């Protein structure tokens, strides 16, 4: 099992690999998008602009399937950022990962990495530096938390008393059930994404133990992982939109 | 699977930052361009529809004009037929009247000529017969007016019979 390169900075734990991977992921997405909007043109779009417009239309389709596209217009940017960030994050860990072996305490920026602090003599620990950021439950939990806060905030803001009324429907006794349902949404979002990507990377590590024989399996599994990465990004985005739609749109005919 | 609360905070901050940067610098421009393209396409489609409508109207107009021209041509042909018929009748009439006039004149001329010739012949024959008679009877018949008158009267009777 790999350890995370966590250091304590004045009592605050900081996982350096997550910081690094978030930085890389955000940079890749940002550069990709900025490159695609570099020479915007109405008549003669570049290939990258075409691609980005295709993504925009795809996200519009996703939002349109969840809610009225007129109401969903403000969420296009959110959906785009989500799908791009998660997709890029899912793919980042596929080509390789960086693991260092530590036989003695390792210090970074003058701080000792927690996992290497109390190493017995002759013992070692593998520190995972480079991985998919979405293969870390903390990152997916962060994303899910954003979605959770956002959907409840939007529900209260746009739906008013129907939002609260929804918790005691169809009967007041359903209140705990509805609260659990609401809480289960972000947890399911976070764990689904994390588990898919983490499992993919674990399987890559396992396949690599086959040595030279692993090449065909690796090829198949990496290809499938790209598919899974895209699928999970899509699922996360569409579920976000569905949740927002559920919370913000009060259906008259349903009551 | 350790939960590290700072990681959650970091990822939230990173995502929020990415979201704001992208919406500010990239997506707004991209959406603007897409909206512009949509408008352009709509405008072009509108224009195409309008042009098509105009073309249809134009064709209709042309058809109408062609029909009108055909009608007019028909009218002109009919008119000209009528006029030509009228003209023909008129010319025929004229020719007929001219012919009859010429014929009448000719008949009158012939009558005149004949009368004149008869008159001349009569006077010539009168003088000639007087001369013959005077040669035959020499002195017995004087060239007095009495005999000549007689002869003339006789000749008139002859001419009247002929």
CSV table of C-alpha atoms in Angstrom, one decimal:
chain,number,residue,atom,x,y,z
A,1,UNK,CA,0.0,0.0,0.0
A,2,UNK,CA,1.3,3.4,-1.0
A,3,UNK,CA,1.6,6.2,1.6
A,4,UNK,CA,0.7,9.8,1.0
A,5,UNK,CA,3.5,12.4,1.3
A,6,UNK,CA,1.8,14.2,4.1
A,7,UNK,CA,3.7,16.9,6.0
A,8,UNK,CA,2.6,18.8,9.1
A,9,UNK,CA,2.8,22.5,8.6
A,10,UNK,CA,2.3,24.1,11.9
A,11,UNK,CA,-0.3,21.5,12.9
A,12,UNK,CA,-2.0,21.6,9.6
A,13,UNK,CA,-1.6,18.4,7.5
A,14,UNK,CA,-0.8,19.0,3.9
A,15,UNK,CA,-0.8,16.2,1.4
A,16,UNK,CA,1.9,17.2,-1.1
A,17,UNK,CA,0.8,14.8,-3.8
A,18,UNK,CA,-2.7,16.1,-3.8
A,19,UNK,CA,-1.5,19.7,-3.9
A,20,UNK,CA,0.8,18.8,-6.8
A,21,UNK,CA,-1.8,16.8,-8.7
A,22,UNK,CA,-4.5,19.5,-8.3
A,23,UNK,CA,-2.0,22.0,-9.6
A,24,UNK,CA,-1.2,19.9,-12.6
A,25,UNK,CA,-4.8,19.1,-13.3
A,26,UNK,CA,-6.0,22.7,-13.0
A,27,UNK,CA,-3.1,23.9,-15.2
A,28,UNK,CA,-3.7,21.3,-17.9
A,29,UNK,CA,-7.4,22.2,-18.0
A,30,UNK,CA,-6.7,25.9,-17.9
A,31,UNK,CA,-4.1,25.8,-20.6
A,32,UNK,CA,-6.3,23.5,-22.8
A,33,UNK,CA,-9.2,25.9,-22.5
A,34,UNK,CA,-7.1,29.0,-23.0
A,35,UNK,CA,-5.5,27.5,-26.1
A,36,UNK,CA,-8.9,26.7,-27.5
A,37,UNK,CA,-10.2,30.3,-27.0
A,38,UNK,CA,-7.0,31.9,-28.1
A,39,UNK,CA,-8.1,32.8,-31.6
A,40,UNK,CA,-11.8,32.8,-31.4
A,41,UNK,CA,-13.6,33.0,-34.7
A,42,UNK,CA,-17.2,32.9,-35.8
A,43,UNK,CA,-16.6,32.0,-39.4
A,44,UNK,CA,-13.4,29.9,-39.2
A,45,UNK,CA,-12.9,28.2,-35.9
A,46,UNK,CA,-9.7,26.4,-35.2
A,47,UNK,CA,-9.7,22.6,-34.4
A,48,UNK,CA,-9.3,23.2,-30.7
A,49,UNK,CA,-12.1,25.8,-30.7
A,50,UNK,CA,-14.3,23.3,-32.6
A,51,UNK,CA,-13.5,20.7,-30.0
A,52,UNK,CA,-14.3,23.1,-27.1
A,53,UNK,CA,-17.5,24.1,-28.8
A,54,UNK,CA,-18.4,20.4,-29.1
A,55,UNK,CA,-17.8,20.0,-25.4
A,56,UNK,CA,-20.0,23.1,-24.7
A,57,UNK,CA,-22.7,21.6,-26.8
A,58,UNK,CA,-22.3,18.3,-25.1
A,59,UNK,CA,-22.7,19.9,-21.7
A,60,UNK,CA,-25.7,21.9,-22.9
A,61,UNK,CA,-27.2,18.6,-23.9
A,62,UNK,CA,-26.5,17.1,-20.5
A,63,UNK,CA,-28.1,20.1,-18.8
A,64,UNK,CA,-31.0,20.0,-21.2
A,65,UNK,CA,-31.7,16.4,-20.3
A,66,UNK,CA,-31.9,17.4,-16.7
A,67,UNK,CA,-33.8,20.6,-16.8
A,68,UNK,CA,-35.1,23.3,-19.0
A,69,UNK,CA,-32.1,24.7,-20.9
A,70,UNK,CA,-33.3,28.3,-20.3
A,71,UNK,CA,-33.1,27.7,-16.6
A,72,UNK,CA,-29.9,25.7,-16.9
A,73,UNK,CA,-27.9,28.4,-18.7
A,74,UNK,CA,-26.0,29.6,-15.6
A,75,UNK,CA,-24.8,26.1,-14.9
A,76,UNK,CA,-23.1,25.6,-18.3
A,77,UNK,CA,-19.9,27.0,-17.0
A,78,UNK,CA,-20.1,24.8,-13.9
A,79,UNK,CA,-20.8,21.7,-15.9
A,80,UNK,CA,-18.0,22.5,-18.3
A,81,UNK,CA,-15.5,23.0,-15.6
A,82,UNK,CA,-16.7,19.8,-13.8
A,83,UNK,CA,-16.5,17.6,-16.8
A,84,UNK,CA,-13.2,18.9,-18.0
A,85,UNK,CA,-11.5,18.9,-14.6
A,86,UNK,CA,-12.7,15.4,-13.8
A,87,UNK,CA,-11.9,14.0,-17.2
A,88,UNK,CA,-8.4,15.4,-17.2
A,89,UNK,CA,-7.9,14.3,-13.6
A,90,UNK,CA,-9.0,10.8,-14.4
A,91,UNK,CA,-6.6,10.5,-17.3
A,92,UNK,CA,-3.6,12.0,-15.5
A,93,UNK,CA,-2.8,8.9,-13.5
A,94,UNK,CA,-3.2,6.5,-16.5
A,95,UNK,CA,0.2,6.8,-18.3
A,96,UNK,CA,2.4,6.5,-15.2
A,97,UNK,CA,2.7,7.1,-11.5
A,98,UNK,CA,5.6,8.3,-9.5
A,99,UNK,CA,6.5,6.3,-6.4
A,100,UNK,CA,9.5,6.9,-4.2
A,101,UNK,CA,10.9,4.4,-1.7
A,102,UNK,CA,11.8,5.8,1.6
A,103,UNK,CA,14.0,3.9,4.0
A,104,UNK,CA,14.6,6.7,6.4
A,105,UNK,CA,12.7,9.9,7.3
A,106,UNK,CA,12.4,12.1,4.2
A,107,UNK,CA,12.1,15.8,4.6
A,108,UNK,CA,10.4,18.2,2.1
A,109,UNK,CA,10.8,22.0,2.6
A,110,UNK,CA,12.2,21.2,6.0
A,111,UNK,CA,9.3,19.2,7.1
A,112,UNK,CA,9.4,15.5,7.7
A,113,UNK,CA,6.9,13.4,5.7
A,114,UNK,CA,4.6,11.8,8.3
A,115,UNK,CA,4.6,8.3,6.9
A,116,UNK,CA,8.4,8.1,7.1
A,117,UNK,CA,8.7,9.5,10.6
A,118,UNK,CA,8.8,6.4,12.7
A,119,UNK,CA,10.4,3.9,10.3
A,120,UNK,CA,12.0,1.0,12.0
A,121,UNK,CA,15.5,0.0,10.8
A,122,UNK,CA,15.3,-2.0,7.5
A,123,UNK,CA,11.7,-1.1,7.0
A,124,UNK,CA,10.6,1.0,4.1
A,125,UNK,CA,7.6,2.8,2.8
A,126,UNK,CA,6.5,3.7,-0.7
A,127,UNK,CA,5.4,7.2,-1.2
A,128,UNK,CA,3.0,7.9,-4.1
A,129,UNK,CA,3.6,11.3,-5.6
A,130,UNK,CA,2.0,11.3,-8.9
A,131,UNK,CA,-1.5,9.8,-9.4
A,132,UNK,CA,-4.9,10.8,-10.6
A,133,UNK,CA,-6.2,13.5,-8.2
A,134,UNK,CA,-9.6,11.9,-8.4
A,135,UNK,CA,-8.0,8.7,-7.1
A,136,UNK,CA,-8.0,10.4,-3.8
A,137,UNK,CA,-11.2,10.4,-1.8
A,138,UNK,CA,-10.5,13.8,-0.4
A,139,UNK,CA,-10.6,15.4,-3.8
A,140,UNK,CA,-13.8,13.7,-4.9
A,141,UNK,CA,-15.2,14.6,-1.5
A,142,UNK,CA,-14.3,18.2,-2.1
A,143,UNK,CA,-16.1,18.2,-5.5
A,144,UNK,CA,-19.1,16.5,-4.0
A,145,UNK,CA,-19.2,19.0,-1.2
A,146,UNK,CA,-19.2,21.8,-3.7
A,147,UNK,CA,-22.1,20.2,-5.4
A,148,UNK,CA,-23.9,19.5,-2.2
A,149,UNK,CA,-23.6,23.1,-0.9
A,150,UNK,CA,-24.5,24.5,-4.3
A,151,UNK,CA,-27.6,22.4,-4.8
A,152,UNK,CA,-29.0,23.1,-1.4
A,153,UNK,CA,-28.1,26.8,-1.6
A,154,UNK,CA,-29.8,27.0,-5.0
A,155,UNK,CA,-32.8,25.0,-3.7
A,156,UNK,CA,-33.3,27.4,-0.9
A,157,UNK,CA,-32.7,30.5,-3.0
A,158,UNK,CA,-34.8,29.6,-6.0
A,159,UNK,CA,-37.4,27.2,-4.6
A,160,UNK,CA,-38.1,28.9,-1.3
A,161,UNK,CA,-40.6,27.1,0.9
A,162,UNK,CA,-41.0,24.2,-1.5
A,163,UNK,CA,-37.4,23.2,-0.7
A,164,UNK,CA,-38.3,22.7,3.0
A,165,UNK,CA,-41.7,21.3,2.3
A,166,UNK,CA,-40.0,18.7,0.2
A,167,UNK,CA,-38.5,17.2,3.3
A,168,UNK,CA,-41.8,16.3,4.9
A,169,UNK,CA,-43.3,14.8,1.8
A,170,UNK,CA,-45.4,12.8,1.3
A,171,UNK,CA,-45.7,12.6,5.1
A,172,UNK,CA,-43.9,14.3,7.9
A,173,UNK,CA,-42.6,10.9,9.1
A,174,UNK,CA,-40.5,10.8,6.0
A,175,UNK,CA,-38.3,13.6,7.3
A,176,UNK,CA,-35.3,11.4,8.4
A,177,UNK,CA,-35.5,9.5,5.2
A,178,UNK,CA,-35.5,12.6,3.1
A,179,UNK,CA,-32.5,14.0,5.0
A,180,UNK,CA,-30.6,10.7,4.6
A,181,UNK,CA,-31.5,10.8,0.9
A,182,UNK,CA,-30.1,14.3,0.6
A,183,UNK,CA,-26.9,13.4,2.4
A,184,UNK,CA,-26.4,10.2,0.4
A,185,UNK,CA,-26.2,12.2,-2.8
A,186,UNK,CA,-22.8,13.8,-2.2
A,187,UNK,CA,-21.4,10.7,-0.5
A,188,UNK,CA,-22.4,8.6,-3.4
A,189,UNK,CA,-21.0,11.1,-5.9
A,190,UNK,CA,-17.6,11.2,-4.0
A,191,UNK,CA,-17.3,7.4,-3.5
A,192,UNK,CA,-18.4,6.5,-7.0
A,193,UNK,CA,-15.8,8.7,-8.7
A,194,UNK,CA,-13.0,7.8,-6.2
A,195,UNK,CA,-13.6,4.1,-6.3
A,196,UNK,CA,-13.7,3.9,-10.1
A,197,UNK,CA,-10.5,5.8,-10.6
A,198,UNK,CA,-8.7,4.3,-7.6
A,199,UNK,CA,-9.6,0.8,-8.6
A,200,UNK,CA,-8.4,1.5,-12.1
A,201,UNK,CA,-5.0,2.6,-10.9
A,202,UNK,CA,-4.7,-0.3,-8.4
A,203,UNK,CA,-5.4,-2.7,-11.3
A,204,UNK,CA,-2.7,-1.0,-13.4
A,205,UNK,CA,-0.3,-1.6,-10.5
A,206,UNK,CA,-1.4,-5.2,-10.2
A,207,UNK,CA,-1.1,-5.8,-14.0
A,208,UNK,CA,2.4,-4.3,-14.0
A,209,UNK,CA,3.5,-7.1,-11.6
A,210,UNK,CA,3.2,-9.5,-14.6
A,211,UNK,CA,6.3,-8.0,-16.1
A,212,UNK,CA,6.6,-8.2,-19.9
A,213,UNK,CA,3.4,-10.2,-20.1
A,214,UNK,CA,1.5,-7.2,-18.8
A,215,UNK,CA,1.7,-5.2,-22.0
A,216,UNK,CA,-1.5,-6.6,-23.8
A,217,UNK,CA,-3.5,-6.5,-20.5
A,218,UNK,CA,-2.3,-3.1,-19.8
A,219,UNK,CA,-3.2,-1.9,-23.3
A,220,UNK,CA,-6.7,-3.2,-22.8
A,221,UNK,CA,-7.1,-1.9,-19.3
A,222,UNK,CA,-5.7,1.5,-20.1
A,223,UNK,CA,-8.1,1.9,-23.0
A,224,UNK,CA,-11.0,0.8,-20.8
A,225,UNK,CA,-9.8,3.3,-18.2
A,226,UNK,CA,-10.0,6.1,-20.6
A,227,UNK,CA,-13.6,5.1,-21.3
A,228,UNK,CA,-14.3,4.8,-17.5
A,229,UNK,CA,-12.6,8.2,-16.9
A,230,UNK,CA,-14.9,9.9,-19.6
A,231,UNK,CA,-17.9,8.0,-18.3
A,232,UNK,CA,-17.3,9.0,-14.7
A,233,UNK,CA,-16.8,12.6,-15.7
A,234,UNK,CA,-20.1,12.5,-17.6
A,235,UNK,CA,-21.9,10.8,-14.7
A,236,UNK,CA,-20.6,13.3,-12.1
A,237,UNK,CA,-21.7,16.2,-14.3
A,238,UNK,CA,-25.1,14.8,-15.2
A,239,UNK,CA,-25.9,13.9,-11.6
A,240,UNK,CA,-24.9,17.3,-10.5
A,241,UNK,CA,-27.3,18.8,-13.0
A,242,UNK,CA,-30.1,16.4,-12.0
A,243,UNK,CA,-29.6,17.2,-8.3
A,244,UNK,CA,-29.7,20.9,-9.0
A,245,UNK,CA,-32.8,20.4,-11.1
A,246,UNK,CA,-34.5,18.4,-8.4
A,247,UNK,CA,-33.7,21.0,-5.8
A,248,UNK,CA,-34.5,24.1,-7.8
A,249,UNK,CA,-37.5,23.2,-9.9
A,250,UNK,CA,-40.8,22.8,-8.2
A,251,UNK,CA,-43.1,20.6,-10.3
A,252,UNK,CA,-46.7,21.7,-9.9
A,253,UNK,CA,-48.2,18.6,-11.4
A,254,UNK,CA,-46.3,16.3,-9.0
A,255,UNK,CA,-48.3,17.6,-6.0
B,1,UNK,CA,-8.2,6.0,2.2
B,2,UNK,CA,-7.3,8.6,4.8
B,3,UNK,CA,-9.5,11.6,5.2
B,4,UNK,CA,-7.3,14.7,5.3
B,5,UNK,CA,-9.5,17.7,5.7
B,6,UNK,CA,-6.9,20.1,4.1
B,7,UNK,CA,-7.1,18.0,1.0
B,8,UNK,CA,-10.8,18.6,0.8
B,9,UNK,CA,-10.3,22.3,1.3
B,10,UNK,CA,-7.5,22.4,-1.3
B,11,UNK,CA,-9.6,20.6,-3.9
B,12,UNK,CA,-12.5,22.9,-3.2
B,13,UNK,CA,-10.3,26.0,-3.5
B,14,UNK,CA,-8.6,24.6,-6.6
B,15,UNK,CA,-11.9,23.8,-8.3
B,16,UNK,CA,-13.4,27.1,-7.4
B,17,UNK,CA,-10.4,29.0,-8.6
B,18,UNK,CA,-10.4,27.0,-11.9
B,19,UNK,CA,-14.2,27.7,-12.3
B,20,UNK,CA,-13.8,31.4,-11.8
B,21,UNK,CA,-10.7,31.7,-14.0
B,22,UNK,CA,-12.3,29.7,-16.8
B,23,UNK,CA,-15.6,31.5,-16.6
B,24,UNK,CA,-14.0,34.9,-16.5
B,25,UNK,CA,-11.3,34.4,-19.2
B,26,UNK,CA,-12.5,31.6,-21.4
B,27,UNK,CA,-16.1,30.5,-21.3
B,28,UNK,CA,-17.7,33.9,-21.5
B,29,UNK,CA,-15.8,34.6,-24.7
B,30,UNK,CA,-16.6,31.1,-26.0
B,31,UNK,CA,-20.3,31.5,-25.3
B,32,UNK,CA,-20.3,34.9,-26.9
B,33,UNK,CA,-18.7,33.5,-30.1
B,34,UNK,CA,-21.2,30.6,-30.1
B,35,UNK,CA,-24.1,32.9,-29.6
B,36,UNK,CA,-22.8,35.1,-32.4
B,37,UNK,CA,-22.5,32.1,-34.7
B,38,UNK,CA,-26.0,31.0,-33.8
B,39,UNK,CA,-27.2,34.5,-34.7
B,40,UNK,CA,-25.3,34.4,-37.9
B,41,UNK,CA,-26.8,31.1,-38.9
B,42,UNK,CA,-30.2,32.3,-38.0
B,43,UNK,CA,-29.7,35.5,-39.9
B,44,UNK,CA,-28.5,33.6,-42.9
B,45,UNK,CA,-31.4,31.2,-42.8
B,46,UNK,CA,-33.7,34.1,-42.5
B,47,UNK,CA,-32.1,35.7,-45.5
B,48,UNK,CA,-32.3,32.5,-47.4
B,49,UNK,CA,-36.0,32.2,-46.7
B,50,UNK,CA,-36.5,35.8,-47.6
B,51,UNK,CA,-34.6,35.3,-50.9
B,52,UNK,CA,-36.6,32.2,-51.7
B,53,UNK,CA,-39.8,34.1,-51.0
B,54,UNK,CA,-38.6,36.9,-53.3
B,55,UNK,CA,-37.7,34.4,-56.0
B,56,UNK,CA,-41.1,32.8,-55.8
B,57,UNK,CA,-42.8,36.2,-56.0
B,58,UNK,CA,-40.5,37.1,-58.9
B,59,UNK,CA,-41.3,33.9,-60.7
B,60,UNK,CA,-45.0,34.6,-60.1
B,61,UNK,CA,-44.6,38.1,-61.4
B,62,UNK,CA,-42.8,36.9,-64.5
B,63,UNK,CA,-45.5,34.3,-65.1
B,64,UNK,CA,-48.1,37.1,-64.9
B,65,UNK,CA,-46.1,39.3,-67.2
B,66,UNK,CA,-45.7,36.4,-69.7
B,67,UNK,CA,-49.4,35.7,-69.6
B,68,UNK,CA,-50.1,39.4,-70.1
B,69,UNK,CA,-47.7,39.6,-73.0
B,70,UNK,CA,-49.3,36.5,-74.6
B,71,UNK,CA,-52.7,38.0,-74.1
B,72,UNK,CA,-51.6,41.2,-75.7
B,73,UNK,CA,-50.0,39.4,-78.6
B,74,UNK,CA,-53.3,37.6,-79.1
B,75,UNK,CA,-55.1,40.9,-79.0
B,76,UNK,CA,-52.8,42.5,-81.5
B,77,UNK,CA,-53.1,39.6,-83.9
B,78,UNK,CA,-56.9,39.7,-83.6
B,79,UNK,CA,-56.9,43.4,-84.0
B,80,UNK,CA,-54.7,43.2,-87.1
B,81,UNK,CA,-56.8,40.5,-88.5
B,82,UNK,CA,-59.9,42.7,-88.1
B,83,UNK,CA,-58.2,45.7,-89.6
B,84,UNK,CA,-56.8,43.8,-92.5
B,85,UNK,CA,-60.2,42.3,-93.2
B,86,UNK,CA,-61.7,45.8,-93.0
B,87,UNK,CA,-58.9,47.2,-95.2
B,88,UNK,CA,-59.4,44.4,-97.7
B,89,UNK,CA,-63.1,45.1,-97.9
B,90,UNK,CA,-62.5,48.7,-98.2
B,91,UNK,CA,-59.9,48.3,-101.0
B,92,UNK,CA,-62.1,45.9,-102.8
B,93,UNK,CA,-65.0,48.3,-102.5
B,94,UNK,CA,-62.8,51.1,-103.8
B,95,UNK,CA,-61.5,49.0,-106.6
B,96,UNK,CA,-65.0,48.0,-107.5
B,97,UNK,CA,-66.3,51.5,-107.5
B,98,UNK,CA,-63.3,52.7,-109.5
B,99,UNK,CA,-63.8,50.0,-112.0
B,100,UNK,CA,-67.4,50.9,-112.5
B,101,UNK,CA,-66.5,54.6,-112.7
B,102,UNK,CA,-63.9,53.9,-115.3
B,103,UNK,CA,-66.4,51.7,-117.2
B,104,UNK,CA,-69.0,54.4,-117.1
B,105,UNK,CA,-66.6,57.0,-118.3
B,106,UNK,CA,-65.5,54.7,-121.1
B,107,UNK,CA,-69.1,54.1,-122.1
B,108,UNK,CA,-69.8,57.8,-122.1
B,109,UNK,CA,-66.6,58.5,-124.1
B,110,UNK,CA,-67.6,55.9,-126.6
B,111,UNK,CA,-71.0,57.4,-126.9
B,112,UNK,CA,-69.6,60.9,-127.4
B,113,UNK,CA,-67.0,59.7,-129.9
B,114,UNK,CA,-69.7,57.8,-131.8
B,115,UNK,CA,-72.0,60.8,-131.8
B,116,UNK,CA,-69.2,63.0,-133.0
B,117,UNK,CA,-68.2,60.6,-135.6
B,118,UNK,CA,-71.8,60.3,-136.8
B,119,UNK,CA,-72.1,64.0,-136.9
B,120,UNK,CA,-68.9,64.4,-138.8
B,121,UNK,CA,-69.8,61.6,-141.1
B,122,UNK,CA,-73.2,63.1,-141.7
B,123,UNK,CA,-71.9,66.6,-142.6
B,124,UNK,CA,-69.2,65.1,-144.8
B,125,UNK,CA,-71.7,62.8,-146.5
B,126,UNK,CA,-74.0,65.8,-146.9
B,127,UNK,CA,-71.3,67.9,-148.6
B,128,UNK,CA,-70.0,65.0,-150.6
B,129,UNK,CA,-73.5,64.2,-151.9
B,130,UNK,CA,-74.1,67.8,-152.7
B,131,UNK,CA,-70.9,67.8,-154.5
B,132,UNK,CA,-71.7,64.6,-156.3
B,133,UNK,CA,-75.1,65.9,-157.1
B,134,UNK,CA,-73.8,69.2,-158.4
B,135,UNK,CA,-71.3,67.3,-160.6
B,136,UNK,CA,-74.1,65.1,-161.9
B,137,UNK,CA,-76.6,67.8,-162.6
B,138,UNK,CA,-74.1,70.6,-163.0
B,139,UNK,CA,-75.9,73.8,-163.2
B,140,UNK,CA,-79.5,72.6,-162.6
B,141,UNK,CA,-78.7,72.2,-159.0
B,142,UNK,CA,-77.4,75.4,-157.6
B,143,UNK,CA,-75.6,75.3,-154.4
B,144,UNK,CA,-78.4,77.2,-152.8
B,145,UNK,CA,-79.3,76.5,-149.2
B,146,UNK,CA,-82.6,75.0,-150.1
B,147,UNK,CA,-81.2,71.8,-151.6
B,148,UNK,CA,-78.6,71.4,-149.1
B,149,UNK,CA,-81.2,71.6,-146.4
B,150,UNK,CA,-83.2,69.0,-148.1
B,151,UNK,CA,-80.2,66.6,-148.3
B,152,UNK,CA,-79.4,67.2,-144.7
B,153,UNK,CA,-82.9,66.3,-143.7
B,154,UNK,CA,-82.8,63.2,-145.7
B,155,UNK,CA,-79.5,62.2,-144.3
B,156,UNK,CA,-80.8,62.8,-140.8
B,157,UNK,CA,-83.6,60.4,-141.5
B,158,UNK,CA,-81.1,57.8,-142.7
B,159,UNK,CA,-78.8,58.3,-139.7
B,160,UNK,CA,-81.8,58.2,-137.3
B,161,UNK,CA,-82.7,54.8,-138.8
B,162,UNK,CA,-79.3,53.3,-138.5
